[in-house]
CSV table of C-alpha atoms in Angstrom, one decimal:
chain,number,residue,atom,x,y,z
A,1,UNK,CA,20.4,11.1,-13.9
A,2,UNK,CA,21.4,9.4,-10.5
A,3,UNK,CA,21.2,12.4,-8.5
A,4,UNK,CA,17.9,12.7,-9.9
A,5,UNK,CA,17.2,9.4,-9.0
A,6,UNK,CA,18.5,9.9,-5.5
A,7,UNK,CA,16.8,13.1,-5.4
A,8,UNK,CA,13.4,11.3,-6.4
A,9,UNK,CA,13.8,8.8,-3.6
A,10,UNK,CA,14.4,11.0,-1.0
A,11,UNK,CA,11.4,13.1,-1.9
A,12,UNK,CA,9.2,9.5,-1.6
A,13,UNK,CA,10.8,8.7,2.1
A,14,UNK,CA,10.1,11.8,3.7
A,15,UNK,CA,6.6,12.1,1.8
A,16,UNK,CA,5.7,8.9,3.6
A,17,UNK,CA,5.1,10.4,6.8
A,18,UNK,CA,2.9,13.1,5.1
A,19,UNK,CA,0.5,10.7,3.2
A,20,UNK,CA,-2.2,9.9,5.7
A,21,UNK,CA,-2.4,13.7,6.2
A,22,UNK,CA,-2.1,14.9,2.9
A,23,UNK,CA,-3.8,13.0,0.3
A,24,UNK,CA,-7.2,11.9,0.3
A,25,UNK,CA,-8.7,8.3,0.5
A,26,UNK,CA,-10.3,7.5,-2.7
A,27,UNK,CA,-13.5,5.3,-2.9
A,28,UNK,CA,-14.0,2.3,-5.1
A,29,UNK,CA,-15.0,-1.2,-4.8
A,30,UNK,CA,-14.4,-5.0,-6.0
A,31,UNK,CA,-17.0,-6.8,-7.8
A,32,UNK,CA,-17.0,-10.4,-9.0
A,33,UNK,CA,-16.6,-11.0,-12.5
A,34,UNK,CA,-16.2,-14.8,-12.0
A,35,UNK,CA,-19.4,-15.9,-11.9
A,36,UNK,CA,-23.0,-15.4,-13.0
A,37,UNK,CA,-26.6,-16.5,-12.0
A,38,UNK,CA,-29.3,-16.9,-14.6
A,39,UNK,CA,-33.2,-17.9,-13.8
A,40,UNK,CA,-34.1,-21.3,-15.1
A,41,UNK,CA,-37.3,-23.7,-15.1
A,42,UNK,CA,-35.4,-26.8,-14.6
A,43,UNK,CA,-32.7,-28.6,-14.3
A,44,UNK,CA,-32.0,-30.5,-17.3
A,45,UNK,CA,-28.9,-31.0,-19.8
A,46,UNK,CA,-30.8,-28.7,-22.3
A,47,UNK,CA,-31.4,-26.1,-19.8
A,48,UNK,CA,-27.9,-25.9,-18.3
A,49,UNK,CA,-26.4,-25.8,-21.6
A,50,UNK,CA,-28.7,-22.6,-22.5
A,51,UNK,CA,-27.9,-21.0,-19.1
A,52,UNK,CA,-24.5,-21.5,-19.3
A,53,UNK,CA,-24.5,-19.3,-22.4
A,54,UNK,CA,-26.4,-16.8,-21.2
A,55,UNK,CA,-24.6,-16.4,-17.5
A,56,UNK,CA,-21.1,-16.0,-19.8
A,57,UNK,CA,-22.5,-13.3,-22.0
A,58,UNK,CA,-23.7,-11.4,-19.0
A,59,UNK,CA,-20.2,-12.0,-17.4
A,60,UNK,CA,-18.8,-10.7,-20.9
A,61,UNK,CA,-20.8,-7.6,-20.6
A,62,UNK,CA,-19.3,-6.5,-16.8
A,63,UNK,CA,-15.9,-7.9,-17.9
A,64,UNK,CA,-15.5,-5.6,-21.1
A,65,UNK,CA,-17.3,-2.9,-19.7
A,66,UNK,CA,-19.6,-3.2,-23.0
A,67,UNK,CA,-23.5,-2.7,-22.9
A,68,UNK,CA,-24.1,-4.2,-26.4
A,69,UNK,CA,-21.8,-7.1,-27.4
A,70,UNK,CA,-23.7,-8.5,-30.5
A,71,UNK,CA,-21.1,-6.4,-32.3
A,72,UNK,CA,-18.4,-8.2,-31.4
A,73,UNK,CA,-18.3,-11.3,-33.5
A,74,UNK,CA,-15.2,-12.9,-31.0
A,75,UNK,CA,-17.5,-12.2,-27.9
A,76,UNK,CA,-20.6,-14.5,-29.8
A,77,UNK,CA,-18.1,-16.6,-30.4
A,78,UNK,CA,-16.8,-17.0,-26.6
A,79,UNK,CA,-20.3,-17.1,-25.4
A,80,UNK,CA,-21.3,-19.9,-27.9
A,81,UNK,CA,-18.5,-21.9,-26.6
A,82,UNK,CA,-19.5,-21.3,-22.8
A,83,UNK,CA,-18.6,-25.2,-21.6
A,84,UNK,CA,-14.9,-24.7,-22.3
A,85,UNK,CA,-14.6,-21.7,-19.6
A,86,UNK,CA,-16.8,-23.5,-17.1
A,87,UNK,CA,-14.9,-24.4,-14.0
A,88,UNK,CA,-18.1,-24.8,-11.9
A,89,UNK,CA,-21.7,-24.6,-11.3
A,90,UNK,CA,-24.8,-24.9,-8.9
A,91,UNK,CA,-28.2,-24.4,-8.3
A,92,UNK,CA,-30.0,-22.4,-5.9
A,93,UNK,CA,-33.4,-21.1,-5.0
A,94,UNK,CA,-34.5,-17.7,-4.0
A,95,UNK,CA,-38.0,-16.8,-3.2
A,96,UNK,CA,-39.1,-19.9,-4.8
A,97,UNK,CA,-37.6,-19.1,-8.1
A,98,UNK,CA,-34.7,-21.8,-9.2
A,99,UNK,CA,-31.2,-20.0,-10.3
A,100,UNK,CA,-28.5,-21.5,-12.0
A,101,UNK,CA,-24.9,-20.2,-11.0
A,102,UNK,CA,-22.1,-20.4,-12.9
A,103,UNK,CA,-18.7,-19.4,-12.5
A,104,UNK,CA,-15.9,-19.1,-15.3
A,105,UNK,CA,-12.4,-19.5,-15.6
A,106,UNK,CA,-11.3,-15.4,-15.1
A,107,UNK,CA,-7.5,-15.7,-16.4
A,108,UNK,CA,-8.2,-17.8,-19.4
A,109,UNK,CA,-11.5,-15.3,-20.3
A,110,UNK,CA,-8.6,-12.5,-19.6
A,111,UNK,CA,-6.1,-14.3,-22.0
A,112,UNK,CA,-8.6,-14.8,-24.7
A,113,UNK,CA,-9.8,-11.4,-24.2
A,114,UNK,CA,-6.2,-9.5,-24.9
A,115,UNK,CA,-5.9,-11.9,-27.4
A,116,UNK,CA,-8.9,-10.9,-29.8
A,117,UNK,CA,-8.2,-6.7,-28.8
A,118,UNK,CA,-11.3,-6.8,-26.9
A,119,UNK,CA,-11.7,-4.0,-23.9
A,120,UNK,CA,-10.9,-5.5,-20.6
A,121,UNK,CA,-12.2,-3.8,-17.7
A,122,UNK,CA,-10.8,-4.9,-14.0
A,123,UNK,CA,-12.5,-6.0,-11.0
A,124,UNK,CA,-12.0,-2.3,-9.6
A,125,UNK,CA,-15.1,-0.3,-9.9
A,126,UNK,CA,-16.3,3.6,-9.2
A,127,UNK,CA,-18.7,3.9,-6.1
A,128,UNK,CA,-21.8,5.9,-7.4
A,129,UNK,CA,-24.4,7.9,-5.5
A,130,UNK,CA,-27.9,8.4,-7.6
A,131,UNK,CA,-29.9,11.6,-6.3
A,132,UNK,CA,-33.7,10.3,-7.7
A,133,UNK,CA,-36.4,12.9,-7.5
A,134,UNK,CA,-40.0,11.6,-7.9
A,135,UNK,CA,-43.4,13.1,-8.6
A,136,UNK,CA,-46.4,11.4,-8.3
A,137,UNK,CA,-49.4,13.1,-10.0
A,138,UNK,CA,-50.7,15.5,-6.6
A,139,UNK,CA,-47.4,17.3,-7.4
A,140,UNK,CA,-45.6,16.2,-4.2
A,141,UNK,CA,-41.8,15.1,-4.8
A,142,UNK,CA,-40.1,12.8,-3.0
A,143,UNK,CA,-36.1,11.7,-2.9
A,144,UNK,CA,-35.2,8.2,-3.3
A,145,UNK,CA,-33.9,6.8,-0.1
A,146,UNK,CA,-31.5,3.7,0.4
A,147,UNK,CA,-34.1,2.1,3.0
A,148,UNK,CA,-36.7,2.5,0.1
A,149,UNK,CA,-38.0,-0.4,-1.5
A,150,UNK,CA,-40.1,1.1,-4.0
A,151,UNK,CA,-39.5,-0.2,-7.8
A,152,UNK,CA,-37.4,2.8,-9.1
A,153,UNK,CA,-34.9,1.8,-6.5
A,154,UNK,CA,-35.2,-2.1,-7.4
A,155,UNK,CA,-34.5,-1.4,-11.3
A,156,UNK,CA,-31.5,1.1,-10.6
A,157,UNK,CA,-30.0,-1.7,-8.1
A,158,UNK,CA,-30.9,-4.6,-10.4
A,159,UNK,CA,-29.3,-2.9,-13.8
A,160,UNK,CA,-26.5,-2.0,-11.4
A,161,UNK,CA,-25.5,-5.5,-11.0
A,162,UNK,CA,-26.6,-6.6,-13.9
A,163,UNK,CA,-23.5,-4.4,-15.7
A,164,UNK,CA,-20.7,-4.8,-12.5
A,165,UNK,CA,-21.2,-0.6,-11.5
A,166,UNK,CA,-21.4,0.0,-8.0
A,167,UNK,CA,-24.4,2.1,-7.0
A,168,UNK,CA,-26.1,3.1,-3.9
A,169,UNK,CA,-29.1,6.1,-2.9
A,170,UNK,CA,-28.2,8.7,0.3
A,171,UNK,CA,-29.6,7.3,3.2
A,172,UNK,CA,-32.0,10.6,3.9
A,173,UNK,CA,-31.2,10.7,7.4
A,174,UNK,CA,-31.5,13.8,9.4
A,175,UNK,CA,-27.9,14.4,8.6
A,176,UNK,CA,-29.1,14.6,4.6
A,177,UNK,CA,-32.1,16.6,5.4
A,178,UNK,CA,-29.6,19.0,6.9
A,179,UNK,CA,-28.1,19.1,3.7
A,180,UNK,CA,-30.7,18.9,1.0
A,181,UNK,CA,-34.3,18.9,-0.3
A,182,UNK,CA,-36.2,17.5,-2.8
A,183,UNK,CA,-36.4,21.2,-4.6
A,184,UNK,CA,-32.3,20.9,-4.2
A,185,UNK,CA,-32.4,17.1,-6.0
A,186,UNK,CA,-35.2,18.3,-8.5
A,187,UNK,CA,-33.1,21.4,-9.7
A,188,UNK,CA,-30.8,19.2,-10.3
A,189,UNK,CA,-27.4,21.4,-9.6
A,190,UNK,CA,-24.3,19.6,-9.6
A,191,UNK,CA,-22.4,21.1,-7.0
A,192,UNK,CA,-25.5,21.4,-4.5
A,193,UNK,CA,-25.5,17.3,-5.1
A,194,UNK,CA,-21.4,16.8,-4.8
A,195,UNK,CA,-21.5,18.8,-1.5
A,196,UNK,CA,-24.3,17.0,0.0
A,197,UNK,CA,-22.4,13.7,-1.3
A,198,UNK,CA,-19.5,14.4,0.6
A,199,UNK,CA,-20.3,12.2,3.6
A,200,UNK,CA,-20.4,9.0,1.5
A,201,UNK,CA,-16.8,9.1,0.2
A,202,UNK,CA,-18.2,8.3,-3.7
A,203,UNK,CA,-16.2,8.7,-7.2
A,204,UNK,CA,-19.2,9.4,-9.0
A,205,UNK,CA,-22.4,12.0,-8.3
A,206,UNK,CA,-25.8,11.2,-10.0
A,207,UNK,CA,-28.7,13.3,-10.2
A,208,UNK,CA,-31.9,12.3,-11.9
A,209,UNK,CA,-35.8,13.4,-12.2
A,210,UNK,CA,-38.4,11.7,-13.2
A,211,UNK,CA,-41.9,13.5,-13.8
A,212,UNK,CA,-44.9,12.7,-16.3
A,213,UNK,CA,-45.0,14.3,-19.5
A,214,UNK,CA,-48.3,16.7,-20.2
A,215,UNK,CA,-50.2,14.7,-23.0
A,216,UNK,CA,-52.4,17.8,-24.8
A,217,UNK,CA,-50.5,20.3,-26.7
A,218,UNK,CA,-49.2,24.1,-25.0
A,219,UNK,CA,-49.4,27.2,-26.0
A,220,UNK,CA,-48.8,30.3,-24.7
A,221,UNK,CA,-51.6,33.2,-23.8
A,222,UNK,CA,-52.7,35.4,-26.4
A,223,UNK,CA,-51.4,33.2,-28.8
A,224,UNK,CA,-52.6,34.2,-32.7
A,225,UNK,CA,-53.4,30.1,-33.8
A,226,UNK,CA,-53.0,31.5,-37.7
A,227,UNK,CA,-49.5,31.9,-37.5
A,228,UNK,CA,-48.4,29.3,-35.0
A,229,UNK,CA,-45.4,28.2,-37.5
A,230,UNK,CA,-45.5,24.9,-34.8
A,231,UNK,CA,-48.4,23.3,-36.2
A,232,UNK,CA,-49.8,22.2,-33.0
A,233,UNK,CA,-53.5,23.4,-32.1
A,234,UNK,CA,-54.7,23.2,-28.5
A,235,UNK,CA,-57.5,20.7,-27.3
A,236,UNK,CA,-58.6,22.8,-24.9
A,237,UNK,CA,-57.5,26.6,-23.3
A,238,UNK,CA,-54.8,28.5,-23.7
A,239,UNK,CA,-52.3,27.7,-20.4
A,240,UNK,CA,-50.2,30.2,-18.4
A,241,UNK,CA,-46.7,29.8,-17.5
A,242,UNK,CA,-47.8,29.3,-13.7
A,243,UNK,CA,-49.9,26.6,-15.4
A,244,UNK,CA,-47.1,24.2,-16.4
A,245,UNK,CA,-44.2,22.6,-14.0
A,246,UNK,CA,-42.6,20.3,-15.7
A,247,UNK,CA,-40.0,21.1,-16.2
A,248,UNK,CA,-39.3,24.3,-14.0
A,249,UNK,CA,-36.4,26.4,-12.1
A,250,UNK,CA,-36.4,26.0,-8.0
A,251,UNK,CA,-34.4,28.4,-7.8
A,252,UNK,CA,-33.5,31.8,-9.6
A,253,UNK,CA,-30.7,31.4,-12.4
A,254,UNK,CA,-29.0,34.1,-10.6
A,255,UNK,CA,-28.3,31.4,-7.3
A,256,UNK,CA,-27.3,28.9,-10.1
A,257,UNK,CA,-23.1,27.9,-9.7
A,258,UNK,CA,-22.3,28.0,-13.2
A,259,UNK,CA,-23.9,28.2,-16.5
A,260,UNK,CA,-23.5,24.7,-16.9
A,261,UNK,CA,-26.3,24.1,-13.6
A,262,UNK,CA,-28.6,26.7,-15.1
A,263,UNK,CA,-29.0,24.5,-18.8
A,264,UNK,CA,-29.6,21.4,-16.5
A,265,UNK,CA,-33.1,23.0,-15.2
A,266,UNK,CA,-34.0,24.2,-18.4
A,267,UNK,CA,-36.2,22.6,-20.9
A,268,UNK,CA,-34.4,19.9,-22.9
A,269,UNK,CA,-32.6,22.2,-25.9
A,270,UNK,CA,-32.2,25.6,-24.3
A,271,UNK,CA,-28.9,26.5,-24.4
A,272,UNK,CA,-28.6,30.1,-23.5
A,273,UNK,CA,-30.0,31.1,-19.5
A,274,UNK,CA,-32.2,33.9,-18.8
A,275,UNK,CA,-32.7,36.5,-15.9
A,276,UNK,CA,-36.1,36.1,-14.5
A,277,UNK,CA,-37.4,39.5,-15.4
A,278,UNK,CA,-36.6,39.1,-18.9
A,279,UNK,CA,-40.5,38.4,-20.0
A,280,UNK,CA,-41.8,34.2,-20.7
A,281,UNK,CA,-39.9,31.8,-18.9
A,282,UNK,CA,-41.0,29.7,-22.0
A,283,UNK,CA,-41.1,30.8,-25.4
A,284,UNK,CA,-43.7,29.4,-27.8
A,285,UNK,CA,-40.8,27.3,-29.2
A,286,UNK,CA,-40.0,25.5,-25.9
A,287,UNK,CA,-43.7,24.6,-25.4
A,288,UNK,CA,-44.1,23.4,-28.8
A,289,UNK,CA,-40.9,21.2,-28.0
A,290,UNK,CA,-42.7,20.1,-24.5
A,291,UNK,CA,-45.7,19.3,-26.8
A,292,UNK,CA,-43.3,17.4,-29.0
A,293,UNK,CA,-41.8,15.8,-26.2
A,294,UNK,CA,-45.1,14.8,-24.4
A,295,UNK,CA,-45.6,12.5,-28.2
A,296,UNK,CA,-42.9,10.5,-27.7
A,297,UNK,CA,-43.4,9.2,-24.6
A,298,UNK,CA,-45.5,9.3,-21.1
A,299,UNK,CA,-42.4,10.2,-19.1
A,300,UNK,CA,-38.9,11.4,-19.1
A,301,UNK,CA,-36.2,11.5,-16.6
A,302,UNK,CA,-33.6,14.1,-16.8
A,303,UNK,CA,-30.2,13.3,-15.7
A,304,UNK,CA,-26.3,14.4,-15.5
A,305,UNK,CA,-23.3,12.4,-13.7
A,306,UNK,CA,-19.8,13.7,-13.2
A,307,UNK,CA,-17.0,12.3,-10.9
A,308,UNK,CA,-16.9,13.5,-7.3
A,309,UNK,CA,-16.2,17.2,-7.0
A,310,UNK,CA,-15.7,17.4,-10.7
A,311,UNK,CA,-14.8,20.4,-13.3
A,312,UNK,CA,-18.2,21.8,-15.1
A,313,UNK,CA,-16.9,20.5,-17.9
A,314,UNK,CA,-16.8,16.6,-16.8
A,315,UNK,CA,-20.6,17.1,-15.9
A,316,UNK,CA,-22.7,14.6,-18.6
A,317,UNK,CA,-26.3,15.1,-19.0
A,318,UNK,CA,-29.7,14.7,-20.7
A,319,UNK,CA,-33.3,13.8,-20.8
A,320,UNK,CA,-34.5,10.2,-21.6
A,321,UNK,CA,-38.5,9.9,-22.9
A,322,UNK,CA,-40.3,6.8,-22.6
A,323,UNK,CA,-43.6,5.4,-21.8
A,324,UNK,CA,-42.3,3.3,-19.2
A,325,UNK,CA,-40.4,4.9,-15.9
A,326,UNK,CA,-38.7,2.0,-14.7
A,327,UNK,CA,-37.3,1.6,-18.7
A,328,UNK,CA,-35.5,5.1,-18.1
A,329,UNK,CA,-34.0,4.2,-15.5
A,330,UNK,CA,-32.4,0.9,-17.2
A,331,UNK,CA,-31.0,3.4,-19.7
A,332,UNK,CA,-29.8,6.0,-17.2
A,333,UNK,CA,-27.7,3.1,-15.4
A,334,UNK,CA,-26.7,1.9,-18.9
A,335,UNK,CA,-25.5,5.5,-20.2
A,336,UNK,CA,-23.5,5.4,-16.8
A,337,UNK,CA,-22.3,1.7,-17.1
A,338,UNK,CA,-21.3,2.9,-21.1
A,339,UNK,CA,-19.3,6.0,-19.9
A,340,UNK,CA,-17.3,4.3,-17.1
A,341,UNK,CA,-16.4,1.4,-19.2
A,342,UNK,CA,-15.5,3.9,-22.4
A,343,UNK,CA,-12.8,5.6,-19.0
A,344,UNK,CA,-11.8,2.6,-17.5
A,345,UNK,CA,-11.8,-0.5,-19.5
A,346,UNK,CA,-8.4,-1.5,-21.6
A,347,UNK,CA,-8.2,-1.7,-25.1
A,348,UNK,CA,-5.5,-3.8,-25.7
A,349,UNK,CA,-2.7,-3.1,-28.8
A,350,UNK,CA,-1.0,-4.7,-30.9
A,351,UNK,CA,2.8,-5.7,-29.5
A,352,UNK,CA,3.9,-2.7,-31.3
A,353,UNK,CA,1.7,-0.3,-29.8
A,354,UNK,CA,2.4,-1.8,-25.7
A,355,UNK,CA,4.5,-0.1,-23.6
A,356,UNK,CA,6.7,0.1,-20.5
A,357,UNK,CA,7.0,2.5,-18.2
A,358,UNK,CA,8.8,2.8,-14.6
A,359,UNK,CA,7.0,3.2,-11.3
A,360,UNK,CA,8.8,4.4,-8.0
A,361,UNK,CA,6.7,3.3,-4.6
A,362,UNK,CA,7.8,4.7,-1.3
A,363,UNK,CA,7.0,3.5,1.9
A,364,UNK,CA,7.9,-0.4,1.5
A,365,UNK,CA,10.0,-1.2,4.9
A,366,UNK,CA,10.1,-5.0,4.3
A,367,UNK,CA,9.7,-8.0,2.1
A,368,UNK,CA,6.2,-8.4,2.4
A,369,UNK,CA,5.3,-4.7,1.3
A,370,UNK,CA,7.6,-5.5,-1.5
A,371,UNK,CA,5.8,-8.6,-2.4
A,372,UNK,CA,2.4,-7.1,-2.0
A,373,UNK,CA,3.0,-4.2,-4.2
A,374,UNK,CA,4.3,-6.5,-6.9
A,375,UNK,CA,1.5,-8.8,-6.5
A,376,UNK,CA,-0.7,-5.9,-6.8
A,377,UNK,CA,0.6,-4.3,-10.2
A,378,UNK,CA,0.0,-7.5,-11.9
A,379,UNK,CA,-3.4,-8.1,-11.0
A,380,UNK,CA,-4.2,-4.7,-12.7
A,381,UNK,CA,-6.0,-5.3,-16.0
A,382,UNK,CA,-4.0,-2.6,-17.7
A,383,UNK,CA,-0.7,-4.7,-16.9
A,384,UNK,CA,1.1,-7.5,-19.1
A,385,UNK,CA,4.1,-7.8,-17.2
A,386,UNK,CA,5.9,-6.1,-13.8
A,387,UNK,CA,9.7,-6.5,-12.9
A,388,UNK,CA,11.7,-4.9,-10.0
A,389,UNK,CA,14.6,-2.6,-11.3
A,390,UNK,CA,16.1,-0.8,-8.6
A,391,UNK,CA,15.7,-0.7,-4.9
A,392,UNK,CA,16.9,2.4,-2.5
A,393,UNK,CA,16.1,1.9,1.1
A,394,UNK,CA,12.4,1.8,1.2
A,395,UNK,CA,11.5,2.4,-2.1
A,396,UNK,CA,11.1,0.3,-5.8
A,397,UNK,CA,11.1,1.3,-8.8
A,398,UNK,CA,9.0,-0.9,-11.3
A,399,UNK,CA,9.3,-1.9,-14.9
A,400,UNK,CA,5.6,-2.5,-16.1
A,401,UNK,CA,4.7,-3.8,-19.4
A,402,UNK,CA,1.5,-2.1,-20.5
A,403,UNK,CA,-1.4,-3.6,-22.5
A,404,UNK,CA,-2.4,0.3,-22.7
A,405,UNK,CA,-1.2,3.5,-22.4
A,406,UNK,CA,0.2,5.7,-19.1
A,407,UNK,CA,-3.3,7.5,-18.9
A,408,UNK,CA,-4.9,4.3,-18.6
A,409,UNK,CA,-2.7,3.0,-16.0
A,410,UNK,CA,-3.7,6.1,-13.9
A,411,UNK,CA,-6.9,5.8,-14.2
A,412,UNK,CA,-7.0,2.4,-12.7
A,413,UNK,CA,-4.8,3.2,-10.0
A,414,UNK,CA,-7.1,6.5,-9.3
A,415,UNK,CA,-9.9,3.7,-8.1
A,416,UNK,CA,-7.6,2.3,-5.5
A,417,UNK,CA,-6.3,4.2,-1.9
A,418,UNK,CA,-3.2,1.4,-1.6
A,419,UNK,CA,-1.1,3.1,-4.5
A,420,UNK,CA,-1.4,7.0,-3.7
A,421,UNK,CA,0.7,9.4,-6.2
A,422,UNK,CA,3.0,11.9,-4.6
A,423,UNK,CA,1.9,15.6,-4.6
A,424,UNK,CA,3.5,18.9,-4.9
A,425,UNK,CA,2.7,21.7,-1.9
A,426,UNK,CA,-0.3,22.3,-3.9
A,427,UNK,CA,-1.7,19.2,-4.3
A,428,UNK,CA,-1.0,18.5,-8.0
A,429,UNK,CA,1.0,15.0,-8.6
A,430,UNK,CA,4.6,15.3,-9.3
A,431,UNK,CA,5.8,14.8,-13.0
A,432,UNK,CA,6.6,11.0,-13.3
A,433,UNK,CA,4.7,8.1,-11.9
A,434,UNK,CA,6.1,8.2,-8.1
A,435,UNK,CA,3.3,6.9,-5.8
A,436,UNK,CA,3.2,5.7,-2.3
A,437,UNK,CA,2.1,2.3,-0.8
A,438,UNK,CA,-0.2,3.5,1.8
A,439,UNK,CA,-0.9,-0.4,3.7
């Protein structure tokens, strides 16, 4: 055992002078979940007592990670007694309209929080880049640039903020241009969009579409209306394939990367891709679901996300239908919001159920590294406690008290470049939690 420990340590000095080289810088950033703003008319008692409320519960929702707290009977309960987290407030005025800004108490929200079992998600966040593909109704499509001001890019910012995810739109320079097309964002293929992404150093790809559904009925040519088992009778001519776009391949299946990018340009509940010369792209089924689709709503906005250079597998995705564009896209950022706090937000146990790991770091030379590191692991959300054990030259090893599990701990480490794990020649992490302190 202590020539594995020895062994370990060694390992962890001489990897310090490899780290810059060999691992890569992972992106993330720190949002505030102290405070809140909320629009008012006024500035009365009545008022401030109402808005004190309501900027908590919106705190609540980035703190826990959760979209939907009404079913959380501790969190109404917090919210309805706002005043005793309150440690200060203001008022300010933006474009002529009066906001009231609060900010809480964070460790005695935190204490309450682990207290009740409620998910508690850190300051810590993913950076996400959204790919948006527009049409407007000449046909021409357009990609949502971060210089944009148009309101697609003011809802996605706004619902952004509003639930504490990080989010930001490529800034279609000529760099990007060299990179990517609107027929590439449109297609919507996953690795096209991560590869394009690279430049901006993200932990999370989005690509979206959003196109007008057709409001009369399809069918295809030649079409026998006697036995059309869909029910659905055209209000005017039969259409031809050529005749309908939305939505449609940019590029052949073959040219897709994987199965998993061919389903994404199909219509929504084709599961099974098809060569081009095959006969219909669309079978009377998948226009009578178009047709379906076109009754529920004016619009829909297909989407997927998966983490930076991710697996096929880690690749989410779907198609939202709603009358209202801009509503879409409150529901793509709150699919995303619901999915990273589901990975990253703690779900505190019972004292039974906590436990306590050890964590070596390498690369501390003095004191204040020492300190820093410490400092550090107890600011995580996933960490009770965090004692020193050992100390070998230049690195520490760690006792940490977890309010989670060891797969939760990585995770939140994963959205920070200061702890770094130690990698094999391959680049897998070695077995054990041996990381480096890379300030």
């Amino acid at each position: 055992m202590i020539a594995k420990t020895k062994l370990c340590c060694a390992v962890l000095i001489m990897g310090s002078m490899l780290i810059q080289i060999l691992l890569p810088v992972q992106a993330s950033s720190t949002i505030n979940i102290q405070s809140a703003k909320v629009a008012v008319d006024d500035r009365n008692s009545r008022t401030q007592r109402a808005a004190t409320r309501q900027a908590l519960t919106q705190l609540l929702i980035k703190f826990t990670g959760q979209g939907d707290i009404s079913s959380y009977q501790a969190l109404k309960t917090i919210s309805e007694d706002a005043n005793r987290y309150l440690r200060a407030y203001r008022y300010t005025e933006e474009n002529g309209q009066l906001y009231f800004v609060a900010e809480f108490d964070r460790q005695q929200l935190e204490t309450v929080l682990k207290r009740e079992r409620l998910p508690i998600w850190g300051d810590r966040r993913p950076d996400a880049l959204l790919w948006l593909a527009t049409e407007n109704d000449k046909g021409e499509r357009r990609i949502t640039g971060d210089g944009q001001v148009n309101e697609f890019a003011i809802t996605a910012r706004r619902e952004a903020e509003v639930r504490g995810v990080p989010l930001t739109f490529p800034l279609m320079d000529l760099d990007d241009a060299a990179r990517i097309n609107a027929f590439d964002v449109w297609g919507l293929f996953p690795r096209q969009l991560n590869l394009a992404s690279a430049r901006y150093n993200v932990d999370f790809v989005l690509g979206a579409r959003i196109y007008r559904n057709r409001t009369r009925d399809f069918v295809l040519p030649g079409t026998d209306y006697a036995t059309n088992t869909s029910g659905l009778e055209p209000e005017t001519s039969a259409v031809t394939q050529s005749d309908f776009i939305e939505p449609r391949l940019e590029q052949p299946l073959q040219q897709a990367e994987s199965v998993q990018e061919a389903l994404l340009a199909l219509p929504e509940g084709h599961i099974t891709p098809v060569a081009l010369d095959d006969g219909p792209l669309f079978t009377q089924e998948e226009f009578s679901t178009l047709a379906a689709r076109a009754k529920k709503g004016r619009y829909s906005l297909d989407f997927f996300y998966v983490p930076f250079n991710g697996a096929s597998s880690e690749v989410v995705h779907g198609t939202l239908i709603g009358d209202e564009p801009n509503e879409l896209i409150t529901q793509l950022i709150n699919r995303y919001a619901d999915h990273l706090g589901q990975t990253y937000a703690i779900l505190p146990g019972d004292a039974n159920s906590e436990q306590r790991i050890e964590l070596s770091v390498g690369n501390l030379h003095d004191l204040r590294g020492y300190v820093a590191v410490q400092q550090y692991l107890e600011a995580l959300s996933v960490t009770e406690s965090v004692t020193l054990v050992r100390q070998q030259g230049t690195v520490s090893t760690f006792s940490l008290h977890l309010l989670g599990s060891e797969k939760d701990l990585r995770a939140v480490l994963s959205l920070d470049n200061r702890l770094q794990p130690l990698r094999d020649a391959f680049g897998q992490p070695l077995e054990g939690m041996h990381y480096f302190w890379s300030q």
